[in-house]
Short mmCIF file of C-alpha atoms in Angstrom, two decimals:
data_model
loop_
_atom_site.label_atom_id
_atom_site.label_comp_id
_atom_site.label_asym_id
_atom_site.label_seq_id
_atom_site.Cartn_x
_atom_site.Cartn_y
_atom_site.Cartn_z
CA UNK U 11 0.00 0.00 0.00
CA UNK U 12 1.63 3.18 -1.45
CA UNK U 13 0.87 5.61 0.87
CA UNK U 14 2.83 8.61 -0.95
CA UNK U 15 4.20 9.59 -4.15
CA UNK U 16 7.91 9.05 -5.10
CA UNK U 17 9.33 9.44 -1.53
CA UNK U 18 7.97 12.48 -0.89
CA UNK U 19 5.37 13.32 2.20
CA UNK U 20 2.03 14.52 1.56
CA UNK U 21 1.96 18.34 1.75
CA UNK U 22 -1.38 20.13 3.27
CA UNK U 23 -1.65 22.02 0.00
CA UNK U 24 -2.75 19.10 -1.97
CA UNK U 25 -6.20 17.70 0.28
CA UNK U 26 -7.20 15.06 -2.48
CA UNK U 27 -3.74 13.27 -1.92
CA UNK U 28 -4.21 13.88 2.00
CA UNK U 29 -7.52 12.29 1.62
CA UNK U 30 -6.37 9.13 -0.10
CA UNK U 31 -3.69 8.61 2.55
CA UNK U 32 -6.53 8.48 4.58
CA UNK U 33 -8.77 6.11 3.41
CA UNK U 34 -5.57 4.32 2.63
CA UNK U 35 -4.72 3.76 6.48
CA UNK U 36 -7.98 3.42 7.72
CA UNK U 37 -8.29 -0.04 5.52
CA UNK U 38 -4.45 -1.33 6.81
CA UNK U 39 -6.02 -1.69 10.39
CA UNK U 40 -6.21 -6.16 10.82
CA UNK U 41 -8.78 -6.02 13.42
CA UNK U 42 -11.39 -3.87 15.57
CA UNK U 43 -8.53 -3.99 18.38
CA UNK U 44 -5.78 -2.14 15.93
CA UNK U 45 -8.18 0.32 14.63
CA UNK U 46 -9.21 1.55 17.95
CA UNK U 47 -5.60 1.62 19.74
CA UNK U 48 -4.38 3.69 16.05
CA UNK U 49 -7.23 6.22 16.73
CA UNK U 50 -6.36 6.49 20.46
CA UNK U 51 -2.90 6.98 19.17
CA UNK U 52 -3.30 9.24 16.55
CA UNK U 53 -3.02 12.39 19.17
CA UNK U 54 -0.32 14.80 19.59
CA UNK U 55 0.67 14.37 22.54
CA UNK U 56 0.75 10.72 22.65
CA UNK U 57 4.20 11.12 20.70
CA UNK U 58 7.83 12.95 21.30
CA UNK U 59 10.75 13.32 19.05
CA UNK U 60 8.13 12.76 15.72
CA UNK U 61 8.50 13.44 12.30
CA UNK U 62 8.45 12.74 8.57
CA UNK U 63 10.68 12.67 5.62
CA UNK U 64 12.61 10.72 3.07
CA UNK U 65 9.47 8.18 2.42
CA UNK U 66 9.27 7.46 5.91
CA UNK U 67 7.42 8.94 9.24
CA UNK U 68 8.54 8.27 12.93
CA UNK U 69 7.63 8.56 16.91
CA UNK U 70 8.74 7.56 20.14
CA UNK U 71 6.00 6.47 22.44
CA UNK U 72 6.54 6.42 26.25
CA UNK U 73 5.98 3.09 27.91
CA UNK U 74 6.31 4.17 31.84
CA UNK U 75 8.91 2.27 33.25
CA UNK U 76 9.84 -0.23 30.18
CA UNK U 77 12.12 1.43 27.39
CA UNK U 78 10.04 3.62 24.98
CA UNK U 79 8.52 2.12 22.00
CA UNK U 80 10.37 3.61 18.77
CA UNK U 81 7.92 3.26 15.83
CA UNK U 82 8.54 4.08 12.14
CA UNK U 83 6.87 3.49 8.83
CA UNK U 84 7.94 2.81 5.33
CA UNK U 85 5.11 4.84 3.46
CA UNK U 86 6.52 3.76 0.21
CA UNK U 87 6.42 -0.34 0.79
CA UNK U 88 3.35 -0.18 3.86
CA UNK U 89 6.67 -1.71 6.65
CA UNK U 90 6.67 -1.02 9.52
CA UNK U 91 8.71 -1.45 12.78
CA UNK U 92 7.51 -0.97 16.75
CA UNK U 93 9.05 -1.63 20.37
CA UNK U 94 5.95 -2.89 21.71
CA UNK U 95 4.96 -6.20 22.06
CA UNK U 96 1.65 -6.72 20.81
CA UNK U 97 2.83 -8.71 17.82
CA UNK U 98 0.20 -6.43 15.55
CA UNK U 99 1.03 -5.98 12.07
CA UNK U 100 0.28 -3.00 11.76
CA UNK U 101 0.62 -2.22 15.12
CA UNK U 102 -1.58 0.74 17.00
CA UNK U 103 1.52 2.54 17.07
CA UNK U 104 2.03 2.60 13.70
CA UNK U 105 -1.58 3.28 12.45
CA UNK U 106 -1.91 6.54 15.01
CA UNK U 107 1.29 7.31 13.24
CA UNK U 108 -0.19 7.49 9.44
CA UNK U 109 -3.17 9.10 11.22
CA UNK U 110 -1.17 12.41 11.94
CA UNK U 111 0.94 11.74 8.85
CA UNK U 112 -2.31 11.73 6.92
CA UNK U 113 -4.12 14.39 8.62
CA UNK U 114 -0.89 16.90 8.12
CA UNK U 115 -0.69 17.41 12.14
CA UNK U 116 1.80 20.08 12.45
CA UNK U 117 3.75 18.55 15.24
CA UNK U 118 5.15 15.93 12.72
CA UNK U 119 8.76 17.65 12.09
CA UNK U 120 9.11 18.05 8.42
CA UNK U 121 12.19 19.47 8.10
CA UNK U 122 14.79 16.87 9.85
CA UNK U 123 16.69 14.28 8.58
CA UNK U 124 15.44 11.19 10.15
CA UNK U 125 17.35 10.22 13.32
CA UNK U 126 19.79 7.33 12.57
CA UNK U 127 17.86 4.74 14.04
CA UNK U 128 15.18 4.95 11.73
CA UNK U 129 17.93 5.77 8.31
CA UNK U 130 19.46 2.51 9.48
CA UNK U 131 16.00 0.61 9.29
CA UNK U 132 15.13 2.47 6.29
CA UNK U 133 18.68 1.69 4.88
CA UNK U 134 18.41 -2.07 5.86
CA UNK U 135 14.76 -2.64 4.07
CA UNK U 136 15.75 -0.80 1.02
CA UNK U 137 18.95 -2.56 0.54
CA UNK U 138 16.78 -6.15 0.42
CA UNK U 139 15.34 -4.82 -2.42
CA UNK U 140 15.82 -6.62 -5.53
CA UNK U 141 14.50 -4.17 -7.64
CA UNK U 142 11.65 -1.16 -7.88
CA UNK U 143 8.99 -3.77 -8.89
CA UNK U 144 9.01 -5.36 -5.18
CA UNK U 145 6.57 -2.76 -3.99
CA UNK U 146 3.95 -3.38 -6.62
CA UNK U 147 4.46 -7.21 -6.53
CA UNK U 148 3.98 -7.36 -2.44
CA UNK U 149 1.14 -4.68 -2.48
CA UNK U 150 -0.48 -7.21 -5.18
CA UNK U 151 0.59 -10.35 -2.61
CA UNK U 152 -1.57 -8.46 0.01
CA UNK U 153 -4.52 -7.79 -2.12
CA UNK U 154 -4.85 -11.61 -2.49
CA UNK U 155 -4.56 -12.16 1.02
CA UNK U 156 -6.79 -9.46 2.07
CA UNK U 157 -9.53 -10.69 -0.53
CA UNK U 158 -8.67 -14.01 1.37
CA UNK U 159 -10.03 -12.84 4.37
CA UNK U 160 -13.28 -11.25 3.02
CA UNK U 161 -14.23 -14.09 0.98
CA UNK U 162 -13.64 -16.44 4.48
CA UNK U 163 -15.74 -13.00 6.72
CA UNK U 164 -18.17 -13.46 3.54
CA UNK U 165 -18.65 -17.24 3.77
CA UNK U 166 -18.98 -16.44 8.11
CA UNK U 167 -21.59 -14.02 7.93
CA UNK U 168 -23.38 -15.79 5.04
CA UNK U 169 -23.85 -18.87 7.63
CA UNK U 170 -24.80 -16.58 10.51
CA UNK U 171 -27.78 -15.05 8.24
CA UNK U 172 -28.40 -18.58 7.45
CA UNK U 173 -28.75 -19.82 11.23
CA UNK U 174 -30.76 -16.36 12.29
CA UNK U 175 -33.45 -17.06 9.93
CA UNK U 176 -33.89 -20.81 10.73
CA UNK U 177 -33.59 -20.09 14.66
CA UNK U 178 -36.68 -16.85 14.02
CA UNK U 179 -36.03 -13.43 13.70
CA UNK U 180 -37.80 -12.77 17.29
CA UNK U 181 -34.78 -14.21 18.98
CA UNK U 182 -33.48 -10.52 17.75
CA UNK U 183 -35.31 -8.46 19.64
CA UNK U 184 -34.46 -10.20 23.49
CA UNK U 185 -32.67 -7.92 25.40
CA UNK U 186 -29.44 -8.09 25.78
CA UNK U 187 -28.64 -9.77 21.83
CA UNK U 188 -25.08 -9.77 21.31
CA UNK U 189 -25.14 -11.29 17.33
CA UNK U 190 -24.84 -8.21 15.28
CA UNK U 191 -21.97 -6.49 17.59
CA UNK U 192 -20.13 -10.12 17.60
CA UNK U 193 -20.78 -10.39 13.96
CA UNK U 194 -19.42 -6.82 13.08
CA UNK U 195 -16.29 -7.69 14.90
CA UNK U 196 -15.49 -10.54 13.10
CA UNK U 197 -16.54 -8.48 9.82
CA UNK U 198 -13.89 -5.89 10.55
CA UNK U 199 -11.06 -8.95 11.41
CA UNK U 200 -12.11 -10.48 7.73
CA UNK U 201 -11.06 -6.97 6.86
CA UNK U 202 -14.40 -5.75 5.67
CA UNK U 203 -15.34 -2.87 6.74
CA UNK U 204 -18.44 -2.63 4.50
CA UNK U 205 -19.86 -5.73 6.07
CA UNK U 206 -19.19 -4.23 9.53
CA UNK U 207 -20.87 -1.18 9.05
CA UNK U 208 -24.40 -3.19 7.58
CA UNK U 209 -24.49 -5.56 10.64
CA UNK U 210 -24.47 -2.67 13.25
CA UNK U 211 -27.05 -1.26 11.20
CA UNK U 212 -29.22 -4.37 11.48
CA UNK U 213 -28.83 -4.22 15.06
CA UNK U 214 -30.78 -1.08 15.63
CA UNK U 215 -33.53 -2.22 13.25
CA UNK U 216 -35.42 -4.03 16.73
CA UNK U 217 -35.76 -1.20 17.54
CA UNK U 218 -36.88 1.27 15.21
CA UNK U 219 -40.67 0.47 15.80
CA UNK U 220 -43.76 -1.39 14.59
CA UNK U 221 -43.25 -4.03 11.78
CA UNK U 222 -39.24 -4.22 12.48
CA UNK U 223 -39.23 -7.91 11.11
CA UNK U 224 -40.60 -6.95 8.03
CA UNK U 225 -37.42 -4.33 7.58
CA UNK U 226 -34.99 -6.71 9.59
CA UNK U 227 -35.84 -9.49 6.81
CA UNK U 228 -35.25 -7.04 3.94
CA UNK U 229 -31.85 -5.99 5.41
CA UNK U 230 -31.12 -9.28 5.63
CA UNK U 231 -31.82 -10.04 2.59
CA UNK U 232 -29.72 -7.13 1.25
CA UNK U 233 -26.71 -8.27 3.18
CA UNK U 234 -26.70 -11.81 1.78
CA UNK U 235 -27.36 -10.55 -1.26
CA UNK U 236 -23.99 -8.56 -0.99
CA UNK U 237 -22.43 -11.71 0.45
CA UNK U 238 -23.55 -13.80 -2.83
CA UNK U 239 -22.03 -11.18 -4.74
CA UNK U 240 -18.72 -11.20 -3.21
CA UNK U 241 -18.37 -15.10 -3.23
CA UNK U 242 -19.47 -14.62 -6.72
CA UNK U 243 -17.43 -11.34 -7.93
CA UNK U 244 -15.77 -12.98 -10.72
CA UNK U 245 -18.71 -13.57 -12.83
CA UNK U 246 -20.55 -9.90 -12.16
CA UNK U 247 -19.74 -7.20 -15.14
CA UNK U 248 -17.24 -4.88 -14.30
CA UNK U 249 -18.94 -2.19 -13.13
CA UNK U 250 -21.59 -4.19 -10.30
CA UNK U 251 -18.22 -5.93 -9.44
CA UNK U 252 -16.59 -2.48 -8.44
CA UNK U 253 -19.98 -1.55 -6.69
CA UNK U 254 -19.39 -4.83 -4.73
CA UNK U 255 -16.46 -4.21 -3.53
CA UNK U 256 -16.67 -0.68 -2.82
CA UNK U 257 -20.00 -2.02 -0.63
CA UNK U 258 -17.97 -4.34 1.31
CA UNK U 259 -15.08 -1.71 2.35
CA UNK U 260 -12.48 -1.95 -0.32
CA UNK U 261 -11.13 1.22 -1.45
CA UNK U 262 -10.18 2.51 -5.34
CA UNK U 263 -8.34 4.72 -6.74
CA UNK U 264 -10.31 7.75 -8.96
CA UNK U 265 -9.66 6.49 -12.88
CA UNK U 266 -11.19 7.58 -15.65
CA UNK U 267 -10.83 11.22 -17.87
CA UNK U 268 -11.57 13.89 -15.80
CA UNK U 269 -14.64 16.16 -15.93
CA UNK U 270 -13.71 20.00 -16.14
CA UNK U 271 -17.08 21.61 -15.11
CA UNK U 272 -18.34 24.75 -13.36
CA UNK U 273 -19.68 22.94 -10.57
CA UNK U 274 -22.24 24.18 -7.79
CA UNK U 275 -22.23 23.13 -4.39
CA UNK U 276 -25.59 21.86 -3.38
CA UNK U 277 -25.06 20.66 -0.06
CA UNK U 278 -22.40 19.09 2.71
CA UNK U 279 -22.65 17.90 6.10
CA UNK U 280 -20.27 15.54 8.62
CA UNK U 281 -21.23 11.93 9.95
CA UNK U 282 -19.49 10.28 12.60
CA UNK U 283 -17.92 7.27 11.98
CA UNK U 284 -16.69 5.96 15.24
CA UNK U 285 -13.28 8.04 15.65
CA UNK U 286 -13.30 9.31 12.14
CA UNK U 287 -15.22 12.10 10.99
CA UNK U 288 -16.37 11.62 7.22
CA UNK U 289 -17.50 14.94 5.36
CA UNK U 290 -20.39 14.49 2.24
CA UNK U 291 -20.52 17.42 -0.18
CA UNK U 292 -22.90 17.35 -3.36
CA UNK U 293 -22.16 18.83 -6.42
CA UNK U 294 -23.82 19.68 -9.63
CA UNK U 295 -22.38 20.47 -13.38
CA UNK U 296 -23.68 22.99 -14.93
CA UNK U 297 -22.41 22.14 -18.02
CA UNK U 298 -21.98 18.64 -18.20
CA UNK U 299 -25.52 18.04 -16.00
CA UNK U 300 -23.97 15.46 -13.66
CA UNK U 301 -24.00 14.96 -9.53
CA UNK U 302 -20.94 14.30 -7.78
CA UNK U 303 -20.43 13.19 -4.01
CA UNK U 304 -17.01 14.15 -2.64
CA UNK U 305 -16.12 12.44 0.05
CA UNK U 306 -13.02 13.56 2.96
CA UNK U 307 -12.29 12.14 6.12
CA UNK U 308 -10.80 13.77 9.35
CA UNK U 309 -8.42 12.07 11.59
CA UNK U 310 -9.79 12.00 15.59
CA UNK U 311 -9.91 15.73 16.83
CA UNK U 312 -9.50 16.97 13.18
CA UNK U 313 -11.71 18.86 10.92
CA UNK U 314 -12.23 16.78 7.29
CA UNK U 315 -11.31 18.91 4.12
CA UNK U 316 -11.78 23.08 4.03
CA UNK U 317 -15.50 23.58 3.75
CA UNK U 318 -17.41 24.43 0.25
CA UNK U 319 -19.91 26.82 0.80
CA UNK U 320 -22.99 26.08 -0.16
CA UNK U 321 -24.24 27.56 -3.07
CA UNK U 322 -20.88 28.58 -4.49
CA UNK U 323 -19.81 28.09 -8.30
CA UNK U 324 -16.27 26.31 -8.79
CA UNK U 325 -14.26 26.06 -12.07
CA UNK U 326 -12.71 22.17 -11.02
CA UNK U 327 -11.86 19.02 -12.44
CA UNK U 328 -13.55 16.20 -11.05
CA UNK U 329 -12.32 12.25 -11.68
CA UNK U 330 -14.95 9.89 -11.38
CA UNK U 331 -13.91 6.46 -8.61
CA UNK U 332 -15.39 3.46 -10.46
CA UNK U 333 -18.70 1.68 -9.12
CA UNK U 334 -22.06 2.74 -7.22
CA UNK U 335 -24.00 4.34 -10.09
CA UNK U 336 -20.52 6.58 -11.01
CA UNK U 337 -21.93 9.10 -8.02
CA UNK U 338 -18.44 9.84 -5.95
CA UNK U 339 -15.58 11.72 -7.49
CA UNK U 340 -11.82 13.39 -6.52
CA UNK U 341 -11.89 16.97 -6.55
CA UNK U 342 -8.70 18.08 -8.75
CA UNK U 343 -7.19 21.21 -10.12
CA UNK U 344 -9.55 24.34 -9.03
CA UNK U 345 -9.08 27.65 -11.58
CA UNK U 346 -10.06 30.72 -10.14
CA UNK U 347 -11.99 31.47 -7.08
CA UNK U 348 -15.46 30.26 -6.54
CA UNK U 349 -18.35 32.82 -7.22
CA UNK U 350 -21.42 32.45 -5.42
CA UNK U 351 -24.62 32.41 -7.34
CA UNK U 352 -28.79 32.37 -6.79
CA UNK U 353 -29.43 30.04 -9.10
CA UNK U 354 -30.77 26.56 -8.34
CA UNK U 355 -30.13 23.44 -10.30
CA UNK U 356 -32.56 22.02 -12.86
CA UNK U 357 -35.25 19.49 -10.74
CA UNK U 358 -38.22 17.54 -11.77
CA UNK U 359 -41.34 16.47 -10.05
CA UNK U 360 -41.77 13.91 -6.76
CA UNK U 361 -42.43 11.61 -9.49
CA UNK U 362 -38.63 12.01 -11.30
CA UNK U 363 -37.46 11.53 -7.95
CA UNK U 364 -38.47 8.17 -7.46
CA UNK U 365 -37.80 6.99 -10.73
CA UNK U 366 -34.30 7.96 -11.13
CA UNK U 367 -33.86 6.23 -7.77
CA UNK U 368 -35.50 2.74 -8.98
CA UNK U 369 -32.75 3.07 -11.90
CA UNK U 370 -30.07 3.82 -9.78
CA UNK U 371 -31.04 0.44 -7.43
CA UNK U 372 -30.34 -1.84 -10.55
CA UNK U 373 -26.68 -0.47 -10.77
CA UNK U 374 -26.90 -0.75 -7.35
CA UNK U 375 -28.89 -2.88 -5.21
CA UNK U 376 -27.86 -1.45 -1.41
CA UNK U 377 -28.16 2.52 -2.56
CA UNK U 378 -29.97 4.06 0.52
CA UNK U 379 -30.85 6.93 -1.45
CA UNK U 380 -30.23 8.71 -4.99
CA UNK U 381 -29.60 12.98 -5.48
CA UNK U 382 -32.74 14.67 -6.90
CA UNK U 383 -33.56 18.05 -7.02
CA UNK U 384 -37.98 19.16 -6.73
CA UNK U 385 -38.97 22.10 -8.28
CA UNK U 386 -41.91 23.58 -6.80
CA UNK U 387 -42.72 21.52 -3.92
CA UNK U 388 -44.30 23.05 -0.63
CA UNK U 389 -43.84 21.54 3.35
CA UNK U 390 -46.79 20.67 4.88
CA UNK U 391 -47.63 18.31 7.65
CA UNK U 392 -48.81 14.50 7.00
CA UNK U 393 -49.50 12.67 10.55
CA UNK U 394 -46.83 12.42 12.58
CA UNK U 395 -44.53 13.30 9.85
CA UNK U 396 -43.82 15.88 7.07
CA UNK U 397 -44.20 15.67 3.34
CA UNK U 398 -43.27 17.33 0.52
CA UNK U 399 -45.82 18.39 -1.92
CA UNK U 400 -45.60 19.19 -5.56
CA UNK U 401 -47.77 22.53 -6.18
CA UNK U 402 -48.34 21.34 -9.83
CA UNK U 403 -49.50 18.28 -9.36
CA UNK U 404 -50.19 17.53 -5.83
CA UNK U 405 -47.69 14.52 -5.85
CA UNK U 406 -45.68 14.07 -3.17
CA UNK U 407 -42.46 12.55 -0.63
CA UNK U 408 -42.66 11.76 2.93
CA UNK U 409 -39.76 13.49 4.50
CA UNK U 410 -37.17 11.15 5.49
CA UNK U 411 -37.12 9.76 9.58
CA UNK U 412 -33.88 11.56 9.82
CA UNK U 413 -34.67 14.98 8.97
CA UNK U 414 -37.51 14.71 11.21
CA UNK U 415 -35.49 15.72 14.71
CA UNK U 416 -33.23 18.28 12.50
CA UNK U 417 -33.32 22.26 12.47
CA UNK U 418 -33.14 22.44 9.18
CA UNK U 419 -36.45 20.80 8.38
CA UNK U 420 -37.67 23.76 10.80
CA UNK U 421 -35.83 26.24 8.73
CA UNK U 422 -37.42 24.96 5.19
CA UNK U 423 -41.04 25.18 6.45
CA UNK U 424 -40.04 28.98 7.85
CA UNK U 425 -38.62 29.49 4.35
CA UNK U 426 -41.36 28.29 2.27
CA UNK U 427 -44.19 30.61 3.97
CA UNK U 428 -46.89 27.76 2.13
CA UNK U 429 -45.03 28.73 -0.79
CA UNK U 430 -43.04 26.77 -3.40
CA UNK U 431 -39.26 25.79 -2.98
CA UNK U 432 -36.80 24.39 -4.58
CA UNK U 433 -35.31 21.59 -2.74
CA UNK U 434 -32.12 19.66 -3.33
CA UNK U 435 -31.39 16.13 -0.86
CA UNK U 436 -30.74 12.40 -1.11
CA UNK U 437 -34.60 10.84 -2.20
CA UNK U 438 -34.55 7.07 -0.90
CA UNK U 439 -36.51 4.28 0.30
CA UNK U 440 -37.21 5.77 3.68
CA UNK U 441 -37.92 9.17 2.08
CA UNK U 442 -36.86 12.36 1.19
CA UNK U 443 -34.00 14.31 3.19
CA UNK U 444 -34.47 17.94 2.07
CA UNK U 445 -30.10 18.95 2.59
CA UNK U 446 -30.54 22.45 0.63
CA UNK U 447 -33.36 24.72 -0.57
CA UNK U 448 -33.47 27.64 -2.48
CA UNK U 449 -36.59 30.36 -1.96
CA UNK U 450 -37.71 33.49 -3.83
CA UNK U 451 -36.18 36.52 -2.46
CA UNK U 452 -39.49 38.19 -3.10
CA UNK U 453 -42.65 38.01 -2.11
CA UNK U 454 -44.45 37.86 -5.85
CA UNK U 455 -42.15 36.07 -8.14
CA UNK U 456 -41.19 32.46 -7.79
CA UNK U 457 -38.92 32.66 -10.59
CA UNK U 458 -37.15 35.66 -9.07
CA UNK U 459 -33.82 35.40 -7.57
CA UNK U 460 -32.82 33.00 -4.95
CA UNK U 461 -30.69 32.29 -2.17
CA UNK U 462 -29.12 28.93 -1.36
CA UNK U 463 -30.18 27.49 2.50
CA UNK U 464 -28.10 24.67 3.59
CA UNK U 465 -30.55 22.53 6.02
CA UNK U 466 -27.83 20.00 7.01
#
């Protein structure tokens, strides 16, 4: 795993290589244990004497009364070397060490040569190398083995689902029901992080309310469907394959041309993800009519990428990553300054919505949800819930569970007045989640200029 360029360390003026370092690391961790003891190391203060340079990035950890653990890391071949005695490969050490390496933290000395105990290890690894291929050939060598280890978590979990369903899904809801936290952790051993993240989810289904086994069974049904997949990924087209494994937690690289645009930003909010932060922002092309997710990632304590205001015009290049309905891209090369604007993107109807969804789910069968913009729709209260309305034609979306307990769904009903918006958010099969709305500045015209809201 190449974690920079020729030798060199990643430099804070370049995020899109800063954020492929990080999704890089955050796949090297071998089990839940690792991943948790790299994010508690991946603070400041947890190291002395650290730095970077010459391909390489180093630390000394205290270790009270024992002798301090020295760690370093060869970011060019993924080696790595440790005092402690955990036996981890990688280490915690050495993963809270490509945390701050990845994240740019300024305590990581960039301007020292590294101190001879890490030149000699550098000097002894590099001189067992036979040539510059070895890299590429034992980066391949750990592919295989890491698609080893999915295909055996795959095989696990595909047995599990088998033995839930024969056992009854209302042994799920007894209190106390340690399956799907069990389950995740030997998902995120087998390396799949994907996996991991759809059996927690399954675990709060029990609870979400009337008729959870009819929603627990279609999860389920997801999930082994993503399983089958896997085990079969070598007879899927090209394109569902790279949705597969993008859905079970194995990164890509961006490929394709890139797509020089004058995007607008349409919305972008942060999710937790245990100790990483993960940052969503939406864009549209104006010119090229496509919608792009960016995605960055913050180490613990650590903001993700600079934010994009919403509603903002940027002259970028975008480069599409390969699989789930060709959605996320890599920010590139900006030119010029972004301008902000009033204008909304082009939307359709409720109706539009839901279709370009359904033809989104046969690219991809585990999409939550699907971008759409709805012109002329109108909040109003349905029940216990909200909807919106389309003023034309009286169609319309409940609004999504999640947006329910959210200012922002507070701040598009104070927008609209009971007039009509347009609304930009992610349309799926639990509903619409309005993210952005744009209103008419005046009273009597509601094709008159408008204002971008964010609501996430």
């Amino acid at each position: 795993m190449v974690l920079s360029q020729g030798g060199e360390p990643w430099r804070s003026t370049n995020p899109v290589e800063a954020r492929q370092a990080m999704e890089r690391v955050l796949d090297l961790a071998s089990d839940v244990w690792s991943r948790e003891a790299g994010g508690a190391f991946a603070a400041e203060r947890a190291w002395t004497g650290a730095g970077c340079g010459q391909g390489v990035v180093w630390g000394i950890r205290e270790a009270g009364e024992g002798p301090p653990h020295r760690t370093a890391v060869d970011t060019n071949d993924a080696a790595y070397t440790c005092g402690c005695t955990g036996g981890e490969t990688p280490c915690g050490h050495a993963l809270g060490l490509l945390l701050l390496h990845a994240s740019e933290a300024p305590m990581l000395d960039r301007t020292k040569e590294p101190p001879p105990w890490v030149a000699q290890w550098l000097a002894d690894r590099r001189a067992r190398a036979t040539s510059g291929g070895s890299a590429a050939r034992a980066a391949a060598r750990r592919a295989d083995r890491r698609a080893e280890r999915v295909t055996g978590g795959a095989q696990e979990m595909d047995q599990r689902l088998i033995d839930l369903l024969r056992g009854g899904l209302a042994a799920a809801d007894r209190p106390g029901y340690g399956l799907w936290e069990e389950t995740a952790a030997r998902m995120v051993d087998a390396q799949a992080p994907g996996l991991a993240s759809r059996v927690r989810e399954l675990g709060s289904v029990p609870a979400s309310g009337p008729g959870w086994p009819a929603r627990l069974l279609e999860e389920c049904a997801l999930l082994r469907l993503l399983d089958s997949a896997w085990l079969g990924l070598d007879r899927l087209p090209a394109p569902l394959a790279a949705t597969v494994r993008s859905r079970v937690g194995l990164t890509a690289s961006a490929e394709g041309p890139a797509v020089r645009d004058h995007w607008l930003v349409l919305a972008q909010y942060d999710t937790p993800d245990g100790r990483i932060v993960t940052r969503r922002t939406w864009m549209y092309g104006r010119d090229s009519g496509h919608t792009t997710l960016l995605l960055s990632y913050g180490a613990p304590g650590r903001a993700p990428a600079p934010p994009l205001p919403v509603g903002t015009v940027m002259d970028a290049e975008v480069t599409p990553y390969p699989g789930g309905g060709g959605l996320r891209g890599e920010l590139g090369p900006q030119f010029g300054e972004p301008l902000a604007t009033t204008a909304p993107p082009p939307g359709g109807t409720t109706a539009d919505a839901l279709a370009a969804y359904g033809n989104a789910l046969r690219d991809d069968p585990w999409l939550d949800a699907w971008p759409a913009t709805l012109r002329a729709v109108i909040p109003a209260p349905s029940g216990d819930g909200w909807q919106l309305v389309g003023a034309a034609d009286g169609s319309a979306l409940p609004v999504a569970p999640a947006a329910l307990s959210r200012p922002g769904l507070w701040k598009l009903v104070a927008l609209s007045g009971g007039r009509p918006l347009t609304v930009f958010g992610e349309c799926g099969h639990r509903g619409f989640d309005p993210l952005a709305a744009w209103c008419a500045e005046t009273s009597d015209a509601e094709d008159g200029p408008r204002a971008a809201v964010a609501l996430a």
